[in-house]
CSV table of C-alpha atoms and ligand atoms in Angstrom, one decimal:
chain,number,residue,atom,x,y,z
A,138,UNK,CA,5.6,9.1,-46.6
A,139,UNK,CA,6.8,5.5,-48.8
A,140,UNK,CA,10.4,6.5,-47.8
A,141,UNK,CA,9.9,7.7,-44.6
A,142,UNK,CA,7.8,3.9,-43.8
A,143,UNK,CA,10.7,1.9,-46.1
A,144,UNK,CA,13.2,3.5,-43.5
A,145,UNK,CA,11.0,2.0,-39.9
A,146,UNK,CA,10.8,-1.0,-41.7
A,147,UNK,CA,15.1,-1.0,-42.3
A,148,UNK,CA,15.4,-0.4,-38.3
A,149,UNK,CA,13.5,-3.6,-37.3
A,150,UNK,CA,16.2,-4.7,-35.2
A,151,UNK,CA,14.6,-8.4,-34.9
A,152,UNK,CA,14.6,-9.2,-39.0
A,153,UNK,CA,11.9,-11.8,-38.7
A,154,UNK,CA,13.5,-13.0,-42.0
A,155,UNK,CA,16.6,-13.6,-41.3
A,156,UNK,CA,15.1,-15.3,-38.2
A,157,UNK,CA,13.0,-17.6,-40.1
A,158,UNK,CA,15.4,-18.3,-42.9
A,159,UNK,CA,14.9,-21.7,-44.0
A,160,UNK,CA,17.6,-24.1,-42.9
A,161,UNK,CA,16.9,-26.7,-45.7
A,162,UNK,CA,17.7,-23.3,-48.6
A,163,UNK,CA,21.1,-23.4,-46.8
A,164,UNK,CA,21.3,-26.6,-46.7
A,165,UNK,CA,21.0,-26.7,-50.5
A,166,UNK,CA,23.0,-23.8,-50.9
A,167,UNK,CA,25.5,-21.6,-48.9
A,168,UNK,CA,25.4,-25.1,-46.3
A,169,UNK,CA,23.8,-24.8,-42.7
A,170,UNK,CA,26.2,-23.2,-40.1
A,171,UNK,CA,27.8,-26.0,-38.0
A,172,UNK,CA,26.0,-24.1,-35.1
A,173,UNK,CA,22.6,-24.7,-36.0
A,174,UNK,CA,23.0,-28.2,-37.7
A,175,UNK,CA,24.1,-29.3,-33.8
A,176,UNK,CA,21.2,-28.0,-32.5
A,177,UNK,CA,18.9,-30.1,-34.9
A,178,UNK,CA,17.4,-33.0,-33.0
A,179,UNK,CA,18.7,-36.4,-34.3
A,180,UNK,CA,16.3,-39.8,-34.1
A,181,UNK,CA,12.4,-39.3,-32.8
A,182,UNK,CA,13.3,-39.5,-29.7
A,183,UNK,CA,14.9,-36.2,-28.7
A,184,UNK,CA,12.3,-34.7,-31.1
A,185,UNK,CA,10.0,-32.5,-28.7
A,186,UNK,CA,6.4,-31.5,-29.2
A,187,UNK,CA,4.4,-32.4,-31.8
A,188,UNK,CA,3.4,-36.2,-30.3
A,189,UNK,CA,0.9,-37.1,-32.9
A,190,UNK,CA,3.1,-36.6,-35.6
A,191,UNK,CA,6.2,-38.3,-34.0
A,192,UNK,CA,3.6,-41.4,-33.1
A,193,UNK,CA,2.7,-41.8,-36.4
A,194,UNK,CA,5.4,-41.5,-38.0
A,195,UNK,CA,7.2,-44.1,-35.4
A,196,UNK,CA,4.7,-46.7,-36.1
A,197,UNK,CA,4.8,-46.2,-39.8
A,198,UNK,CA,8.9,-46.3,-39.7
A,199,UNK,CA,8.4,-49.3,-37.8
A,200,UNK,CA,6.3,-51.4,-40.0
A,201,UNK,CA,8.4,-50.3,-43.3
A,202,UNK,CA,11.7,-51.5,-41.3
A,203,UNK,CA,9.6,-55.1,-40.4
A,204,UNK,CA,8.4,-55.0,-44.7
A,205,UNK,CA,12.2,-54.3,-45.5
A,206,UNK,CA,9.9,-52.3,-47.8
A,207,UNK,CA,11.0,-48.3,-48.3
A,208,UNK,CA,8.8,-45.5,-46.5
A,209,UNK,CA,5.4,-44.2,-48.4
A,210,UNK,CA,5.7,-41.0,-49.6
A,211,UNK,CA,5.8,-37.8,-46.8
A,212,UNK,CA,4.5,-34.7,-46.7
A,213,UNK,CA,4.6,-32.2,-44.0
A,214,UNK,CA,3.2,-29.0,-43.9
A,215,UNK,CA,2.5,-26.1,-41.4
A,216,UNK,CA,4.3,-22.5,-40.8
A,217,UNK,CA,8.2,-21.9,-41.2
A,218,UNK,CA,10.8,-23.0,-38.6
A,219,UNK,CA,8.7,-25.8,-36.3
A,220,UNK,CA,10.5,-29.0,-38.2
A,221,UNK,CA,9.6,-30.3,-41.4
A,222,UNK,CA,13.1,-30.3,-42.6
A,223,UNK,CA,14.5,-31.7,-39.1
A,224,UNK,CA,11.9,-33.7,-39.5
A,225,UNK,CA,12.8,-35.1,-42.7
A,226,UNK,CA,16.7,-36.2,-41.7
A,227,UNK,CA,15.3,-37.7,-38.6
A,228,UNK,CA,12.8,-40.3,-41.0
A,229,UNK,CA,16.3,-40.8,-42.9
A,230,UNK,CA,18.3,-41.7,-39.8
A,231,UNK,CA,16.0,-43.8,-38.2
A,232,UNK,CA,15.6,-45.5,-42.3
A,233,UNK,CA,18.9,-45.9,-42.0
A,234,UNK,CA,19.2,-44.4,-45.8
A,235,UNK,CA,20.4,-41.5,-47.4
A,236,UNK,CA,18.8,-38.4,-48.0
A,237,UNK,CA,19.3,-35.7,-51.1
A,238,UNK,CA,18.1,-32.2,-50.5
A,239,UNK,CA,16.0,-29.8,-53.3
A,240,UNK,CA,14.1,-27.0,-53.0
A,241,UNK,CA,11.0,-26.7,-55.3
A,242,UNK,CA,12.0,-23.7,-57.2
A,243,UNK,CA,15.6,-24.4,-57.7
A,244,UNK,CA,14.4,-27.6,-59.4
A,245,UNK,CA,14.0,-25.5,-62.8
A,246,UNK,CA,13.9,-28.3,-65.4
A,247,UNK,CA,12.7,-31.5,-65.6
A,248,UNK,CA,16.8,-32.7,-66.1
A,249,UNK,CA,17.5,-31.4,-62.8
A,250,UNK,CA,14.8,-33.8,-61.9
A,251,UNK,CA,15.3,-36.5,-63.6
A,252,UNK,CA,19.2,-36.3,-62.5
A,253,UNK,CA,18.3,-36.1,-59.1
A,254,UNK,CA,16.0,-39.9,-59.3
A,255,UNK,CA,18.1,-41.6,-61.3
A,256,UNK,CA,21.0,-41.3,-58.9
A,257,UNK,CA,18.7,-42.3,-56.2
A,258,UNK,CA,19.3,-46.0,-54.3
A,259,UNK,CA,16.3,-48.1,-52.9
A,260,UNK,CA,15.1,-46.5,-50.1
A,261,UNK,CA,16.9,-43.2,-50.2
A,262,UNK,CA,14.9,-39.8,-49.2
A,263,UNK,CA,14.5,-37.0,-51.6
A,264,UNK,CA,13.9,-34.1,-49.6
A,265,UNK,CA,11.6,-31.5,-51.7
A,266,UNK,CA,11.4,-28.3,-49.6
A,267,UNK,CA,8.8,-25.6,-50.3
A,268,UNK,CA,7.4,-28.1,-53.1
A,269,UNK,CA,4.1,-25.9,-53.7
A,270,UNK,CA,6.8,-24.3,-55.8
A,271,UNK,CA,7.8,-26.6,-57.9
A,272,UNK,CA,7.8,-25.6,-61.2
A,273,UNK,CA,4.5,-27.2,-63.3
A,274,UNK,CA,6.7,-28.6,-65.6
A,275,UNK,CA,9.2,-30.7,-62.8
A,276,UNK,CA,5.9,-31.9,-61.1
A,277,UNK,CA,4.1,-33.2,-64.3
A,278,UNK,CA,7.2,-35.6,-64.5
A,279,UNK,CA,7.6,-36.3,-60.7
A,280,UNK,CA,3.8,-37.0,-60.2
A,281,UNK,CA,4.4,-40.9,-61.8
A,282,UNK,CA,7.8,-41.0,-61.4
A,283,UNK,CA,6.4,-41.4,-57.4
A,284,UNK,CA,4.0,-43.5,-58.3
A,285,UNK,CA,5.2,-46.1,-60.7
A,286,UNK,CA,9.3,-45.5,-59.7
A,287,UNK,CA,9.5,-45.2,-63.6
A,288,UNK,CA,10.1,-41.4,-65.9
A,289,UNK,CA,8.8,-41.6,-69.6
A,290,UNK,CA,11.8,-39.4,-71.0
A,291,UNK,CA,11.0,-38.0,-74.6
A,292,UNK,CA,13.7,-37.6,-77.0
A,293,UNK,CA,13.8,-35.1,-80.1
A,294,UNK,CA,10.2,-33.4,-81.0
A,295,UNK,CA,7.3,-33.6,-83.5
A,296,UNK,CA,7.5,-36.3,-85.8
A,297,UNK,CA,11.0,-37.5,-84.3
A,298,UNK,CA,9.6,-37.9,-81.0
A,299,UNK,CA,10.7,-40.9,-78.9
A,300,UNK,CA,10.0,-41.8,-75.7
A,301,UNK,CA,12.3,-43.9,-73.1
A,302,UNK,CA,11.1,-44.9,-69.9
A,303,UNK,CA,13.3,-45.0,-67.4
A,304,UNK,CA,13.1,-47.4,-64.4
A,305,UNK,CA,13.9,-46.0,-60.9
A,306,UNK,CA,14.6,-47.3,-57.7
A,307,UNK,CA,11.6,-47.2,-55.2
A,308,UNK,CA,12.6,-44.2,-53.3
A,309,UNK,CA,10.4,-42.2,-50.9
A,310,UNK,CA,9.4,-38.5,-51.6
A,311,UNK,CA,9.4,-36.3,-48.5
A,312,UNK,CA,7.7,-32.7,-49.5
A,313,UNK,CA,7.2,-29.6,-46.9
A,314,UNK,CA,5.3,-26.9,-47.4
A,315,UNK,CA,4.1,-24.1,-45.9
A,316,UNK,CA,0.8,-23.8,-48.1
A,317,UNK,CA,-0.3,-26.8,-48.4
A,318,UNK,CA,-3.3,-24.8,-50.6
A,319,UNK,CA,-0.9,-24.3,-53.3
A,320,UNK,CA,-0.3,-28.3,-53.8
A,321,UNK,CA,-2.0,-29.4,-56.8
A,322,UNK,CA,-4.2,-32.1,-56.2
A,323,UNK,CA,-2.2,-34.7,-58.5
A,324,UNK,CA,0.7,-34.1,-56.2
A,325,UNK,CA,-0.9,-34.1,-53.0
A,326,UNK,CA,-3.1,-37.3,-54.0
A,327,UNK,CA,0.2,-39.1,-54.6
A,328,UNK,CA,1.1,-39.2,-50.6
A,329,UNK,CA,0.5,-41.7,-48.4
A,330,UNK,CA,1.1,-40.2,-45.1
A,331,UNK,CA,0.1,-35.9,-44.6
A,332,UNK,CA,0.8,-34.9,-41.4
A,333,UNK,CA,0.4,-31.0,-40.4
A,334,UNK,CA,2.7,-29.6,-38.0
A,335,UNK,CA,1.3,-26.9,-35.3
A,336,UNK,CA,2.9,-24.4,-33.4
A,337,UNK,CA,4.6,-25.6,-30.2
A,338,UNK,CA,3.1,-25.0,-26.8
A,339,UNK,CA,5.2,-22.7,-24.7
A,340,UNK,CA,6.3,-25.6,-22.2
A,341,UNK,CA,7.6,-27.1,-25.3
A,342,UNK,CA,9.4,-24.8,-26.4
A,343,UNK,CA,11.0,-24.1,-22.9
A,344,UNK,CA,12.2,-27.4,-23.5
A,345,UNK,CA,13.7,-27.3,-26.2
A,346,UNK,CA,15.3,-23.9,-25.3
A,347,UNK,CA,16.8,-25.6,-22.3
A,348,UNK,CA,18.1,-28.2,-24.9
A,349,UNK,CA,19.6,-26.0,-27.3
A,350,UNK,CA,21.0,-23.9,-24.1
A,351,UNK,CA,22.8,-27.3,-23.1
A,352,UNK,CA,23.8,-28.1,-26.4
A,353,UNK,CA,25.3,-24.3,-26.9
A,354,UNK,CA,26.7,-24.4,-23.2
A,355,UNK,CA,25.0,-21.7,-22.1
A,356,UNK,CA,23.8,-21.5,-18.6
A,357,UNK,CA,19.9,-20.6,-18.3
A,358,UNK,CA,17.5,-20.4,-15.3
A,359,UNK,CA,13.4,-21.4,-16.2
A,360,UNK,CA,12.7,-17.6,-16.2
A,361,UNK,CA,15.1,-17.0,-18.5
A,362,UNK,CA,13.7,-20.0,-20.5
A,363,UNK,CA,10.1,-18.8,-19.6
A,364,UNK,CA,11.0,-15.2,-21.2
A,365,UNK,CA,12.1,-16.6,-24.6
A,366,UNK,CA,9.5,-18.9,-24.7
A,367,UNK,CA,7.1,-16.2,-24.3
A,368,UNK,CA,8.4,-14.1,-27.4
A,369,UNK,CA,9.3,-18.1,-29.8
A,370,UNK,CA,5.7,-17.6,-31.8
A,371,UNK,CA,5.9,-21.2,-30.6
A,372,UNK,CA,8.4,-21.6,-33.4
A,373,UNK,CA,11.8,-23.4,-32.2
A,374,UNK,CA,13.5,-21.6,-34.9
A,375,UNK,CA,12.5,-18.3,-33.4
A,376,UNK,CA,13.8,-19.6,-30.0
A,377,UNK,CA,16.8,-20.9,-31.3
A,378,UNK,CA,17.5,-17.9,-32.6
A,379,UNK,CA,16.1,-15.4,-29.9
A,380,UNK,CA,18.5,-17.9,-27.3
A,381,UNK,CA,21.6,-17.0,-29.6
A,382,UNK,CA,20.8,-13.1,-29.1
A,383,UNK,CA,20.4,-13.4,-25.6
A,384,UNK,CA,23.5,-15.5,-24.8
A,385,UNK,CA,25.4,-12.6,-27.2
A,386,UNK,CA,23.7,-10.2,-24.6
A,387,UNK,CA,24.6,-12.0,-20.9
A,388,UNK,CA,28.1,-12.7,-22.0
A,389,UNK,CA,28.6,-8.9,-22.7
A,390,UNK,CA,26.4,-7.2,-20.5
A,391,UNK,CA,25.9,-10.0,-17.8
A,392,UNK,CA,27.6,-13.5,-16.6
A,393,UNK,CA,27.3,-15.0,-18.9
A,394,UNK,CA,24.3,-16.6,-17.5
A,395,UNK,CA,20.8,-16.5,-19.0
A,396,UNK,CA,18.2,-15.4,-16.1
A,397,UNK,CA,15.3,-13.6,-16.4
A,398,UNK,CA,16.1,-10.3,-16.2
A,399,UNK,CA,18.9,-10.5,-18.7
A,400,UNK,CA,16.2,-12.3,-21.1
A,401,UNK,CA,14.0,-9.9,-20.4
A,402,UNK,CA,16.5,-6.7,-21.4
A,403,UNK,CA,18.0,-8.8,-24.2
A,404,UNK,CA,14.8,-9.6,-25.6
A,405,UNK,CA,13.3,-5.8,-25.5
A,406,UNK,CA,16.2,-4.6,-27.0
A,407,UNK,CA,15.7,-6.7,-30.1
A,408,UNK,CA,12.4,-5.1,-30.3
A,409,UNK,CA,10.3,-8.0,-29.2
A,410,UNK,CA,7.7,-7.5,-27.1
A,411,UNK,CA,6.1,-9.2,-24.0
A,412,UNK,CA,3.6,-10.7,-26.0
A,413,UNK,CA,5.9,-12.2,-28.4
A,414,UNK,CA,5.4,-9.5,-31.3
A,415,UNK,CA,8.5,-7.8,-33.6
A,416,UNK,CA,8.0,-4.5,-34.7
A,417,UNK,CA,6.7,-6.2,-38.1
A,418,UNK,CA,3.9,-7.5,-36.6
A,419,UNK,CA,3.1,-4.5,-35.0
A,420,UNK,CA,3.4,-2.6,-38.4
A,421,UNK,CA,1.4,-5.0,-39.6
A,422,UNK,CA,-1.7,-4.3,-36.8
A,423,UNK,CA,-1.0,-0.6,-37.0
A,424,UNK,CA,-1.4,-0.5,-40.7
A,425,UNK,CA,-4.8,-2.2,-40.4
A,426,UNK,CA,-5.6,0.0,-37.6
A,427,UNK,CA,-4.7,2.9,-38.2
A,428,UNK,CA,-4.1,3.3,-42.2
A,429,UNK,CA,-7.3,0.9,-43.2
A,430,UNK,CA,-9.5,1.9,-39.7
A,431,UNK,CA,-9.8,-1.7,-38.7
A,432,UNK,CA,-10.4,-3.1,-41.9
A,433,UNK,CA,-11.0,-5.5,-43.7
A,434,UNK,CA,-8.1,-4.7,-46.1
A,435,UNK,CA,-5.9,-7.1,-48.7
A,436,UNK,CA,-3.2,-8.6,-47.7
A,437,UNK,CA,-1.6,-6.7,-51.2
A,438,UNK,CA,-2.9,-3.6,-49.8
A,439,UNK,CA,-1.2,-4.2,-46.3
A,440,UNK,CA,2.2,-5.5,-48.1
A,441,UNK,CA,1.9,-2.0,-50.3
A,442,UNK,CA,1.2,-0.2,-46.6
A,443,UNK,CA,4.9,-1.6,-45.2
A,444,UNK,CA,6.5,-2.3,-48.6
A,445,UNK,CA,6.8,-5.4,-47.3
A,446,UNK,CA,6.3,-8.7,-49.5
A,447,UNK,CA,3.0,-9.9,-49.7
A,448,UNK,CA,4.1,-13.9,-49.3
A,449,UNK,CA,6.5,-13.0,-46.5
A,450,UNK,CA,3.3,-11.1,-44.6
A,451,UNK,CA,1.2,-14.3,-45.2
A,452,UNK,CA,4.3,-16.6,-44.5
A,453,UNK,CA,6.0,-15.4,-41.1
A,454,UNK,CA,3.4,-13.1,-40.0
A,455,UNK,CA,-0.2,-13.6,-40.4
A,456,UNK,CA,-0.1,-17.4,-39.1
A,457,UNK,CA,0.8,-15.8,-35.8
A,458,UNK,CA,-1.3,-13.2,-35.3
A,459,UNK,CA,-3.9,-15.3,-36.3
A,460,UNK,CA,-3.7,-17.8,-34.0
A,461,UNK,CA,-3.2,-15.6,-31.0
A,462,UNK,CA,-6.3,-13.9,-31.8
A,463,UNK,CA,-4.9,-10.3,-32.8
A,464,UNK,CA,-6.1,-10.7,-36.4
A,465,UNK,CA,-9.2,-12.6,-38.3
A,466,UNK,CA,-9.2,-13.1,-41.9
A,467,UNK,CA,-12.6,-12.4,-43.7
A,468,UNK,CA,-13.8,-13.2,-47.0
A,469,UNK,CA,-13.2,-9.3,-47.7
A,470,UNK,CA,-9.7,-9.2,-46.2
A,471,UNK,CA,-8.0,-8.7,-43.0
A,472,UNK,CA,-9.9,-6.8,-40.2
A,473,UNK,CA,-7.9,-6.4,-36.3
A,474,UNK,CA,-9.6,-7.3,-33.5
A,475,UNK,CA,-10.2,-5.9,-30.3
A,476,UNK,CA,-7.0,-7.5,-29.1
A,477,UNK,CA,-5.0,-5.7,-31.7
A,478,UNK,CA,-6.3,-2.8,-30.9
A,479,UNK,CA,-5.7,-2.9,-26.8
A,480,UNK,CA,-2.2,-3.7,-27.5
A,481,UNK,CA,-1.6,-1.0,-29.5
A,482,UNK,CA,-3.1,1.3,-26.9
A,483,UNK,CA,-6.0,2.5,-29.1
A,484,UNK,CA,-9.2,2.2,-27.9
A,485,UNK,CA,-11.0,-0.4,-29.6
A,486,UNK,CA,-14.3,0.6,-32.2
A,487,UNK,CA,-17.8,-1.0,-30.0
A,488,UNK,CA,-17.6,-3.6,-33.3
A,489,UNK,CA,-14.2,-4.3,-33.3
A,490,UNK,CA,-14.1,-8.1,-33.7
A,491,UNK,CA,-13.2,-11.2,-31.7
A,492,UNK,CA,-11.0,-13.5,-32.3
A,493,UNK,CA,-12.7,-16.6,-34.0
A,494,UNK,CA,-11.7,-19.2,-32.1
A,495,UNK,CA,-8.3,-19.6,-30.1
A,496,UNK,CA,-5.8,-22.2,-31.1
A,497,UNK,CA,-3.9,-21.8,-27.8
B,751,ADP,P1,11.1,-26.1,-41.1
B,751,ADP,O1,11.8,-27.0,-42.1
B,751,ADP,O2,9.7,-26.5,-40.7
B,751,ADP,O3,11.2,-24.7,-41.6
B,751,ADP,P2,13.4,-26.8,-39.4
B,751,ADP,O4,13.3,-28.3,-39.4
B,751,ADP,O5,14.4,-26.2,-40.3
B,751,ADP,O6,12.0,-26.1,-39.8
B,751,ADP,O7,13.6,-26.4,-37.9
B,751,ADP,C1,14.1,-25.2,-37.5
B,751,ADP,C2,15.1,-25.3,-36.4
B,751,ADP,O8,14.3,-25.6,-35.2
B,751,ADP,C3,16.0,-26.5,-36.5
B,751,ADP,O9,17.3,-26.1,-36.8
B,751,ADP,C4,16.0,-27.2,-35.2
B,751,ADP,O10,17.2,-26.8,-34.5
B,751,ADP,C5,14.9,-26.6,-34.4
B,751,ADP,N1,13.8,-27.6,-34.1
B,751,ADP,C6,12.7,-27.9,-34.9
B,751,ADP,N2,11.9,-28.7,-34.3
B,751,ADP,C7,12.5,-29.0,-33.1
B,751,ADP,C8,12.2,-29.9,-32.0
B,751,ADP,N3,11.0,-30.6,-32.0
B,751,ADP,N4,13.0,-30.0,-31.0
B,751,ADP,C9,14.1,-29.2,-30.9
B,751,ADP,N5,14.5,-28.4,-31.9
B,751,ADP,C10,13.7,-28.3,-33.0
């Protein structure tokens, strides 16, 4: 039965993973594909969506610049693929200063850190990516490192212990996260400006589709837009990357052109559905519904369930089905709702739950 579930789970034919990969690990590693780093919105404004975010973060740009005074310290959090990172390079442009890339668990030891400031200028960005996973050590020493822009460095141990502090430049921090609950409250204290990024609406994300279609020269009608926009999560990673499968699709099967129809056959044959879901989500609600009879059941039970990791389940797929109301999270665990159920086609138990509230 485990081998015969691993196998469903190798056919997804949309990997949600790969999908959701984060563009900031690439860019500290392997390098983002030229591709994708064209698609990345420059300066604030060509950034769509998110308008509180980009207002605030204008005005507070804008008062640094009139200081000559670096940025406070950033941190942005919310689900993968809707920005932090594109977010982060668009503060350094409009700074007009550099920016270095990390990512909190490649930052190992505290010299990788301390490497990393010392190098910095006044006013450069240090990017920290996933920083709830920062290692306890690294933040012990970045926690006043941010807030005096000095690092006391011990020397030799025990009785031979010295200790040289080391001035920095003032530089400004930018951390994303996507569980903000993981941040220790030292760390999180020591920003000046938390802003929480939400999923896009699907007008918004047709927008940007259109943009990236431009961008890639691809030629898309607003049904076609409409039908990837339906299936983004309200994720412009996910319809960045559902745009690249479908032009892949029109320019063998159709046109070349990106219409509705073609969307529409592209888009089912990556195993996404109407509603937006990939066959891990729906794994996900049938192994609540079906395997656990509704719930409530772990989210270690569920990952067991699909062999599936437990932090990619909570990362790329709960946030969605929780906020279009397939899925409610109890103190007990996970339980489906009637939603889940009716688009599963199984009829619904008399107490199956509502959603809790819609975030639509
Ligand atoms: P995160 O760091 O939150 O995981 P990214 O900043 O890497 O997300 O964004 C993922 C991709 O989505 C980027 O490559 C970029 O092309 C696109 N993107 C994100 N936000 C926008 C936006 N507001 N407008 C257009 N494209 C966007």
């Amino acid at each position: 039965m485990r081998d015969e579930r691993k196998a469903m789970n190798d056919e997804y034919s949309f990997d949600l993973k790969e999908a959701f990969r984060s563009d900031a690990q690439k860019d500290a590693g392997e390098g983002v594909a030229q591709e994708e780093l064209s698609l990345r919105p420059q300066r604030l404004k060509e950034y769509i969506g998110q308008k509180q975010v980009i207002d605030s973060l204008t005005i507070a740009i804008l008062a640094a610049k009139k200081r000559q005074e670096p940025l406070d310290h950033i941190i942005f959090q919310g689900p993968p693929g809707l920005g932090k990172t594109t977010l982060a390079n668009i503060v350094s442009k409009e700074m007009g200063v550099r920016i270095h890339h990390a990512t909190g668990p490649a930052l190992e030891k505290g010299g990788d850190l301390v490497s990393i400031l010392t190098s910095l200028e006044r006013g450069d960005i240090f990017f920290i990516d996933e920083i709830h996973r920062l290692p306890k050590i690294v933040e012990e020493l970045l926690c006043p490192a941010m807030e005096d822009f000095a690092m006391d460095i011990i020397f030799d141990k025990g009785a031979n212990a010295r200790t040289y502090r080391s001035r920095l430049e003032w530089f400004t921090l930018i951390g994303a996260t996507t569980r903000s609950g993981l941040l220790s409250r030292p760390l999180r204290e020591r920003f000046g400006i938390v802003r929480e990024l939400g999923f896009y609406t699907m007008d918004e994300i047709a927008l940007i589709i259109k943009r990236s279609a431009a961008i890639l020269k691809v030629g898309i009608d607003d049904e076609g837009g409409y039908e990837i926009s339906r299936r983004a999560r309200g994720t412009p990673r996910v319809a960045n990357h559902l745009l690249k499968r479908v032009r892949d699709y029109s320019q063998v099967k159709a046109d070349g052109k990106i219409d509705g129809s073609v969307a529409q056959k592209a888009l089912s044959l990556e195993g996404v559905d109407s509603d937006g879901l990939t066959i891990l989500d729906r794994k996900f609600l049938e192994a609540i519904v079906t395997y656990y009879k509704g719930g409530p059941a772990g989210i270690e039970a569920i990952a067991a369930t699909l062999q599936e990791d437990s932090g990619t389940l909570e990362e790329l797929v709960e946030p969605f089905l929780l906020q279009q109301g397939y899925l409610i999270r109890t103190s007990s665990g996970r339980r489906a709702t009637e939603k889940a159920y009716l688009h599963l086609n199984v009829t619904p138990p008399k107490d199956s739950p509502q959603p809790q509230r819609s975030l639509l």
